[in-house]
Coordinates of C-alpha atoms and ligand atoms in Angstrom, one line a residue:
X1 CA 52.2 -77.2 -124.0
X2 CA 51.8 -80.3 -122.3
X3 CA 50.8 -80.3 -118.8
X4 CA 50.9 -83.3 -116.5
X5 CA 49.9 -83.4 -113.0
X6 CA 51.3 -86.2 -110.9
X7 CA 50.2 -86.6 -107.1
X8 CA 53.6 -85.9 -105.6
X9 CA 57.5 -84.9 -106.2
X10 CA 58.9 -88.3 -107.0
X11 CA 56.3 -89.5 -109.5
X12 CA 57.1 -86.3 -111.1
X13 CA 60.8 -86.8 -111.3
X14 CA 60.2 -90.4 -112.5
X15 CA 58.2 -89.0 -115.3
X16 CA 61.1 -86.4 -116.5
X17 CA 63.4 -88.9 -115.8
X18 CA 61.5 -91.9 -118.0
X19 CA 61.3 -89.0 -120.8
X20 CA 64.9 -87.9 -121.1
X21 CA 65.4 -91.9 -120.5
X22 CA 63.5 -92.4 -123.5
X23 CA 65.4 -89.9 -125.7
X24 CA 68.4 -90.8 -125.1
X25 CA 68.1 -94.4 -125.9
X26 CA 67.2 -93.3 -129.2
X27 CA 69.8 -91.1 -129.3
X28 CA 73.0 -91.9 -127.3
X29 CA 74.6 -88.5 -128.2
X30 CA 72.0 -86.3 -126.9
X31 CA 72.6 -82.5 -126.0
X32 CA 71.0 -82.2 -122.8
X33 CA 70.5 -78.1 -121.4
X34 CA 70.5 -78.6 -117.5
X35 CA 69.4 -77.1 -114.3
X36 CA 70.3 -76.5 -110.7
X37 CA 68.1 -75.7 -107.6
X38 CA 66.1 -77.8 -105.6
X39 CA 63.4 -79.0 -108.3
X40 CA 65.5 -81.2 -110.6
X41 CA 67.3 -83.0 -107.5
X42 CA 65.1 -86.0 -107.5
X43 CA 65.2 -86.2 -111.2
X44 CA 69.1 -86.5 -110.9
X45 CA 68.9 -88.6 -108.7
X46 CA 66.5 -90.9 -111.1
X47 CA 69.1 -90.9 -113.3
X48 CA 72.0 -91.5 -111.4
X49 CA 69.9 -94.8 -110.6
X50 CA 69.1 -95.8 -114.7
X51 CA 73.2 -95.5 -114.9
X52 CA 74.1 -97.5 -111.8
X53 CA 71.0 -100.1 -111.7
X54 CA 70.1 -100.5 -115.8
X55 CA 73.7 -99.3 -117.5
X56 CA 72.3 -96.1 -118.6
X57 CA 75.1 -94.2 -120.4
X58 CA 76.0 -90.9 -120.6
X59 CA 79.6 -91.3 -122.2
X60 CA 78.0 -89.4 -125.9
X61 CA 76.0 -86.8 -123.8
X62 CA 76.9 -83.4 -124.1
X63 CA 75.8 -80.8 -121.6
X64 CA 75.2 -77.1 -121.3
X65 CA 74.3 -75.4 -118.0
X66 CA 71.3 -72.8 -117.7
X67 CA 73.2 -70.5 -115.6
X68 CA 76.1 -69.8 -112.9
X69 CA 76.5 -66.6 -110.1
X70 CA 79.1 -64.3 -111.1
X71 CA 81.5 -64.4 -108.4
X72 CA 82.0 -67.7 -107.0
X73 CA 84.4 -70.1 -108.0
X74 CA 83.7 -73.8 -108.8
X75 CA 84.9 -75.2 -106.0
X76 CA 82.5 -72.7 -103.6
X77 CA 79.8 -75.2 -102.6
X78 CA 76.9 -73.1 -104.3
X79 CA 78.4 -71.8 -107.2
X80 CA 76.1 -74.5 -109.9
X81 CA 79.4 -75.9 -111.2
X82 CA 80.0 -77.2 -107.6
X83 CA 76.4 -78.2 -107.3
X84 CA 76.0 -80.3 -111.1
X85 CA 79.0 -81.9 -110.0
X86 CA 77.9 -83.2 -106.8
X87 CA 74.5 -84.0 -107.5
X88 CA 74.8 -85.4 -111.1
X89 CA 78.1 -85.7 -112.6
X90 CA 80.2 -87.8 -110.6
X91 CA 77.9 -90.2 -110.1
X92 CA 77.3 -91.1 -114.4
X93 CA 79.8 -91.7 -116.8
X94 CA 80.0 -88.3 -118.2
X95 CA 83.1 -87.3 -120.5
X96 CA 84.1 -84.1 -118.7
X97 CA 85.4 -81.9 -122.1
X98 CA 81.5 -82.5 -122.8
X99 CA 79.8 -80.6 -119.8
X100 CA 79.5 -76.9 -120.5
X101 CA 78.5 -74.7 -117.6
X102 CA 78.7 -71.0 -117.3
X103 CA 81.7 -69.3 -116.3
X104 CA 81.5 -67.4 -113.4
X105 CA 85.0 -65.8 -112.4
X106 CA 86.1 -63.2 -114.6
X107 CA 88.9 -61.6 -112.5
X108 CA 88.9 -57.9 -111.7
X109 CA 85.9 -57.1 -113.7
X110 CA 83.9 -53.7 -112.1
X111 CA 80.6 -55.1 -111.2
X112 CA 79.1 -52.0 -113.3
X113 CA 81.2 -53.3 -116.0
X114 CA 80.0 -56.7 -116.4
X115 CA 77.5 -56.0 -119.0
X116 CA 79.5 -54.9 -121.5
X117 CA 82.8 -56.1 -120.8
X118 CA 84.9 -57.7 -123.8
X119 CA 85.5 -60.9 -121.7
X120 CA 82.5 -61.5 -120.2
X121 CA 80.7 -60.4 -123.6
X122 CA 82.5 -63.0 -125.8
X123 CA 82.5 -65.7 -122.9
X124 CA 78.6 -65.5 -124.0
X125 CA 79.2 -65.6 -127.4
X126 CA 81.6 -68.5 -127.3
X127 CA 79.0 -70.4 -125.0
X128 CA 76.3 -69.7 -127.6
X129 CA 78.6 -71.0 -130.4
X130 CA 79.2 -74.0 -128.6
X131 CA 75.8 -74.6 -128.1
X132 CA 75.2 -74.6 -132.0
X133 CA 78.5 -76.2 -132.6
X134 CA 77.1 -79.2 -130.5
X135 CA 74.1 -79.4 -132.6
X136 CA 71.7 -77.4 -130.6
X137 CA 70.2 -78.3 -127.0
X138 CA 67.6 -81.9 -127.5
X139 CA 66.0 -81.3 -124.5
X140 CA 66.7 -78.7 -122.0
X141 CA 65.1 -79.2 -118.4
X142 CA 64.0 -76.4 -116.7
X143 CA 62.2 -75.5 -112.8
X144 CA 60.8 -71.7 -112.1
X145 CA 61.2 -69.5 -110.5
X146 CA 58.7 -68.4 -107.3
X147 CA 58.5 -64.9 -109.6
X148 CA 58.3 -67.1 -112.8
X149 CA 61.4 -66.4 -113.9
X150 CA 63.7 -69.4 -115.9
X151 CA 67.9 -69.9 -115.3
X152 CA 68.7 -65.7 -114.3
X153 CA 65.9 -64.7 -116.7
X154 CA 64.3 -62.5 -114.7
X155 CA 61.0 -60.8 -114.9
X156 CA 61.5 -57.9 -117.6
X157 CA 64.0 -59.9 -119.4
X158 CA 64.1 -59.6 -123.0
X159 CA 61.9 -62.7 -124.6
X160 CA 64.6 -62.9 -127.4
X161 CA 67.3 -62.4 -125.2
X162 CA 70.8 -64.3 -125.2
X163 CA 73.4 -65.8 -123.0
X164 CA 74.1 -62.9 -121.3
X165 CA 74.8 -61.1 -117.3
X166 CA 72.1 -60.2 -115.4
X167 CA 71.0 -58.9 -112.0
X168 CA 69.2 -60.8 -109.9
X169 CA 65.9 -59.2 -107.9
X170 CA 65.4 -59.1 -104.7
X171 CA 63.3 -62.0 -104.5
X172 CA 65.6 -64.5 -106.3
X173 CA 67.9 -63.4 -103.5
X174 CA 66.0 -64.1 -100.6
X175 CA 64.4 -67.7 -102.4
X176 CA 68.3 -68.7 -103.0
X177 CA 69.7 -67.3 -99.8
X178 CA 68.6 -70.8 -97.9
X179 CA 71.5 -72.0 -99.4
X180 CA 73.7 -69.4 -97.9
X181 CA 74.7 -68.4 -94.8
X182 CA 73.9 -65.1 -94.8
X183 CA 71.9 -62.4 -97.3
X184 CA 75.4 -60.7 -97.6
X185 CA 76.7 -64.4 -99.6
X186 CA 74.1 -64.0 -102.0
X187 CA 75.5 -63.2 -105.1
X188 CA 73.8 -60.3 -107.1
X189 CA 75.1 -61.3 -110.5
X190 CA 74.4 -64.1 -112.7
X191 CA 75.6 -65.1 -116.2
X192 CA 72.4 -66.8 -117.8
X193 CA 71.2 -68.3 -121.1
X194 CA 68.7 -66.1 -122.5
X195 CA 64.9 -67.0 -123.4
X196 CA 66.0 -66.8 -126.5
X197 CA 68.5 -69.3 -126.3
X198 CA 66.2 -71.5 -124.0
X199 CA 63.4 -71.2 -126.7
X200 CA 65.7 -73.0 -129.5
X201 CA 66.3 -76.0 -127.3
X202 CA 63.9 -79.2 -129.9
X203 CA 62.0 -80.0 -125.9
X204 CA 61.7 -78.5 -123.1
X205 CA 60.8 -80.1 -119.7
X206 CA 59.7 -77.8 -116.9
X207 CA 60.0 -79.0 -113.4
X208 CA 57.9 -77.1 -110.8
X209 CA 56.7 -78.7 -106.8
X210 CA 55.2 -77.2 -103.9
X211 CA 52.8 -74.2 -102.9
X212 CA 55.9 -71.3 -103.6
X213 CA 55.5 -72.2 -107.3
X214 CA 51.9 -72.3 -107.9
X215 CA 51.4 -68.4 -108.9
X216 CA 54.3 -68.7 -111.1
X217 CA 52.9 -71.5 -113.1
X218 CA 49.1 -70.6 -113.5
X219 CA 50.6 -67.1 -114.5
X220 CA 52.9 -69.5 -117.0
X221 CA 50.5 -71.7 -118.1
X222 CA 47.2 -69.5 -118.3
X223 CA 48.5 -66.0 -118.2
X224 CA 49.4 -63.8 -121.6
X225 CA 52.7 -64.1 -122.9
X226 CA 54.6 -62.0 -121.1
X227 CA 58.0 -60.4 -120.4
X228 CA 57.1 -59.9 -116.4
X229 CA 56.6 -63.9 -116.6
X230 CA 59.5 -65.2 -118.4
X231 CA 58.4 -68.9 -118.2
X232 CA 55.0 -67.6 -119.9
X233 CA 57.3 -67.4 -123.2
X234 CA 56.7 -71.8 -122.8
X235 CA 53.2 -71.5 -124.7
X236 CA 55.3 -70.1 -127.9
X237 CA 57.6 -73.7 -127.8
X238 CA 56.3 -75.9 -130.3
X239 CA 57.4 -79.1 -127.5
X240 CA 57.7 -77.9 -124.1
X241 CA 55.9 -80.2 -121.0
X242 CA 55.4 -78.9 -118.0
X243 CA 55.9 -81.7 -115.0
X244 CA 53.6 -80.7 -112.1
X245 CA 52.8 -82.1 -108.5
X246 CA 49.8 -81.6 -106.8
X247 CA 50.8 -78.0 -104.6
X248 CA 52.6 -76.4 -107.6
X249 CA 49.1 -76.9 -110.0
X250 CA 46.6 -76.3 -107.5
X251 CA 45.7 -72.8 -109.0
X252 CA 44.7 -73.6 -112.5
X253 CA 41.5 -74.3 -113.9
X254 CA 40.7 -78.1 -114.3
X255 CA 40.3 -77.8 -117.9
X256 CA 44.0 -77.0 -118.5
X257 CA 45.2 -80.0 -116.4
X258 CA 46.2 -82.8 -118.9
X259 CA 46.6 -86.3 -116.6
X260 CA 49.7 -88.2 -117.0
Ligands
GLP1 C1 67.3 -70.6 -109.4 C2 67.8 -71.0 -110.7 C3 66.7 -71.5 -111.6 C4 65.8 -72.4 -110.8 C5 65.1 -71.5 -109.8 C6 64.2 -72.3 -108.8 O1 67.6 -69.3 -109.0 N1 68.6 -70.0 -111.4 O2 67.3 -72.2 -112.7 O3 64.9 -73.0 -111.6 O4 65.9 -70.6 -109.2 O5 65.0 -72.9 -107.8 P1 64.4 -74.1 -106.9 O6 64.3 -75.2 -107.8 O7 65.4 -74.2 -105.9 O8 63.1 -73.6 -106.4

């Protein structure tokens, strides 16, 4: 695991940004596993500038989603197909039969149901397919969760699990309902690559900022592997990096800190 510390949120999007830069110069048909949420916002917006400023292109990248709320539809402004769209996709020259993001409407579906329904069940399958069907994911950028959990995986999630439905705690729903306008909004469903899936991805980069993440990432980074710390299952990846400002590292011991 490789752990940089930078001294605030835009070096650290400048970094990921330079990285996934780097990768896909080399290769123009990268499979790139994306995020949502507030962290990777500054690294979109790094790339939206390599595009527009330096030609970057993004016409051979494919792209697979972490996750989506069960419920909304993508054009509700914080469903995560809304949100990749707004804050990434229109502004590169992505091929849109190439981005892959979660479905989240499923029709008249019983919420108890959703786990092992057959259309929600082979929805997962077929996104997993694709996946490997694309190659597998190069690089898949990640943030945390404040309870460290990664896409929906949350705490007590299966470390081998697979693109599945989950339900989201109590605490994911009060972090995320900022974005709502009311606790009611807050979706209490989520269809969510598993660890397992994450895991396969060649490189991971892990995006965490501020003071609400720094539990979550010295239990991550310095805790045992555990289930009740999803994002602790990063020290089994053979390349993950783990993109840090000051806040969000400011519990670990020095001698874990690598300097970038
Ligand atoms: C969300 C997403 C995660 C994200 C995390 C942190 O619920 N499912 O993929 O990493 O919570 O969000 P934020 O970056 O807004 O802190």
């Amino acid at each position: 695991m490789l752990v940089i510390v930078e001294n605030d949120y835009d070096i650290m999007c400048q970094v990921a940004a330079k990285m996934i830069v780097d990768r896909l110069r080399k290769k123009p048909n990268l499979v790139l596993g994306l995020a949502t949420g507030s962290t990777p916002l500054g690294l979109y917006k790094e790339l939206i500038r390599y595009h527009r400023e330096e030609g970057l292109d993004f016409s051979k990248v494919t792209t697979f989603n972490l996750d989506e709320y069960i419920g909304l539809p993508p054009t509700h402004n914080q469903s995560y197909a809304y949100f990749m769209q707004d804050h990434l996709f229109r502004h590169i020259n992505i091929s849109p039969e190439k981005i892959h993001i979660p479905q989240g409407m499923f029709g008249n579906i019983s919420i108890t149901a959703f786990e092992t329904d057959p259309v929600v069940t082979d929805f997962c399958r077929w996104y997993e397919q694709e996946i490997a069907t694309a190659g597998g994911i190069d690089i898949q950028i990640l943030g945390i969760g404040g309870n460290g959990h990664i896409a929906f995986n949350e705490p007590g999630s299966s470390l081998g699990s697979r693109t599945r439905v989950k339900t989201l705690t109590k605490k994911t729903r009060i972090d995320n309902a900022r974005f709502f306008s009311s606790m009611e909004e807050v979706p209490k469903y989520a269809i969510t690559m598993g660890i397992g899936t994450i895991m396969e991805a060649r490189e991971i980069i892990l995006l965490a900022n501020g003071p609400g993440k720094s539990w979550a990432v010295k239990t991550s980074i310095e805790g045992p592997v555990t289930a009740m710390c999803p994002a602790s299952m990063l020290q089994m990846h053979r390349k993950s990096n783990v993109i840090l400002d000051q806040a969000a590292a400011s519990e670990l011991s020095a001698e874990f800190i690598a300097y970038g």
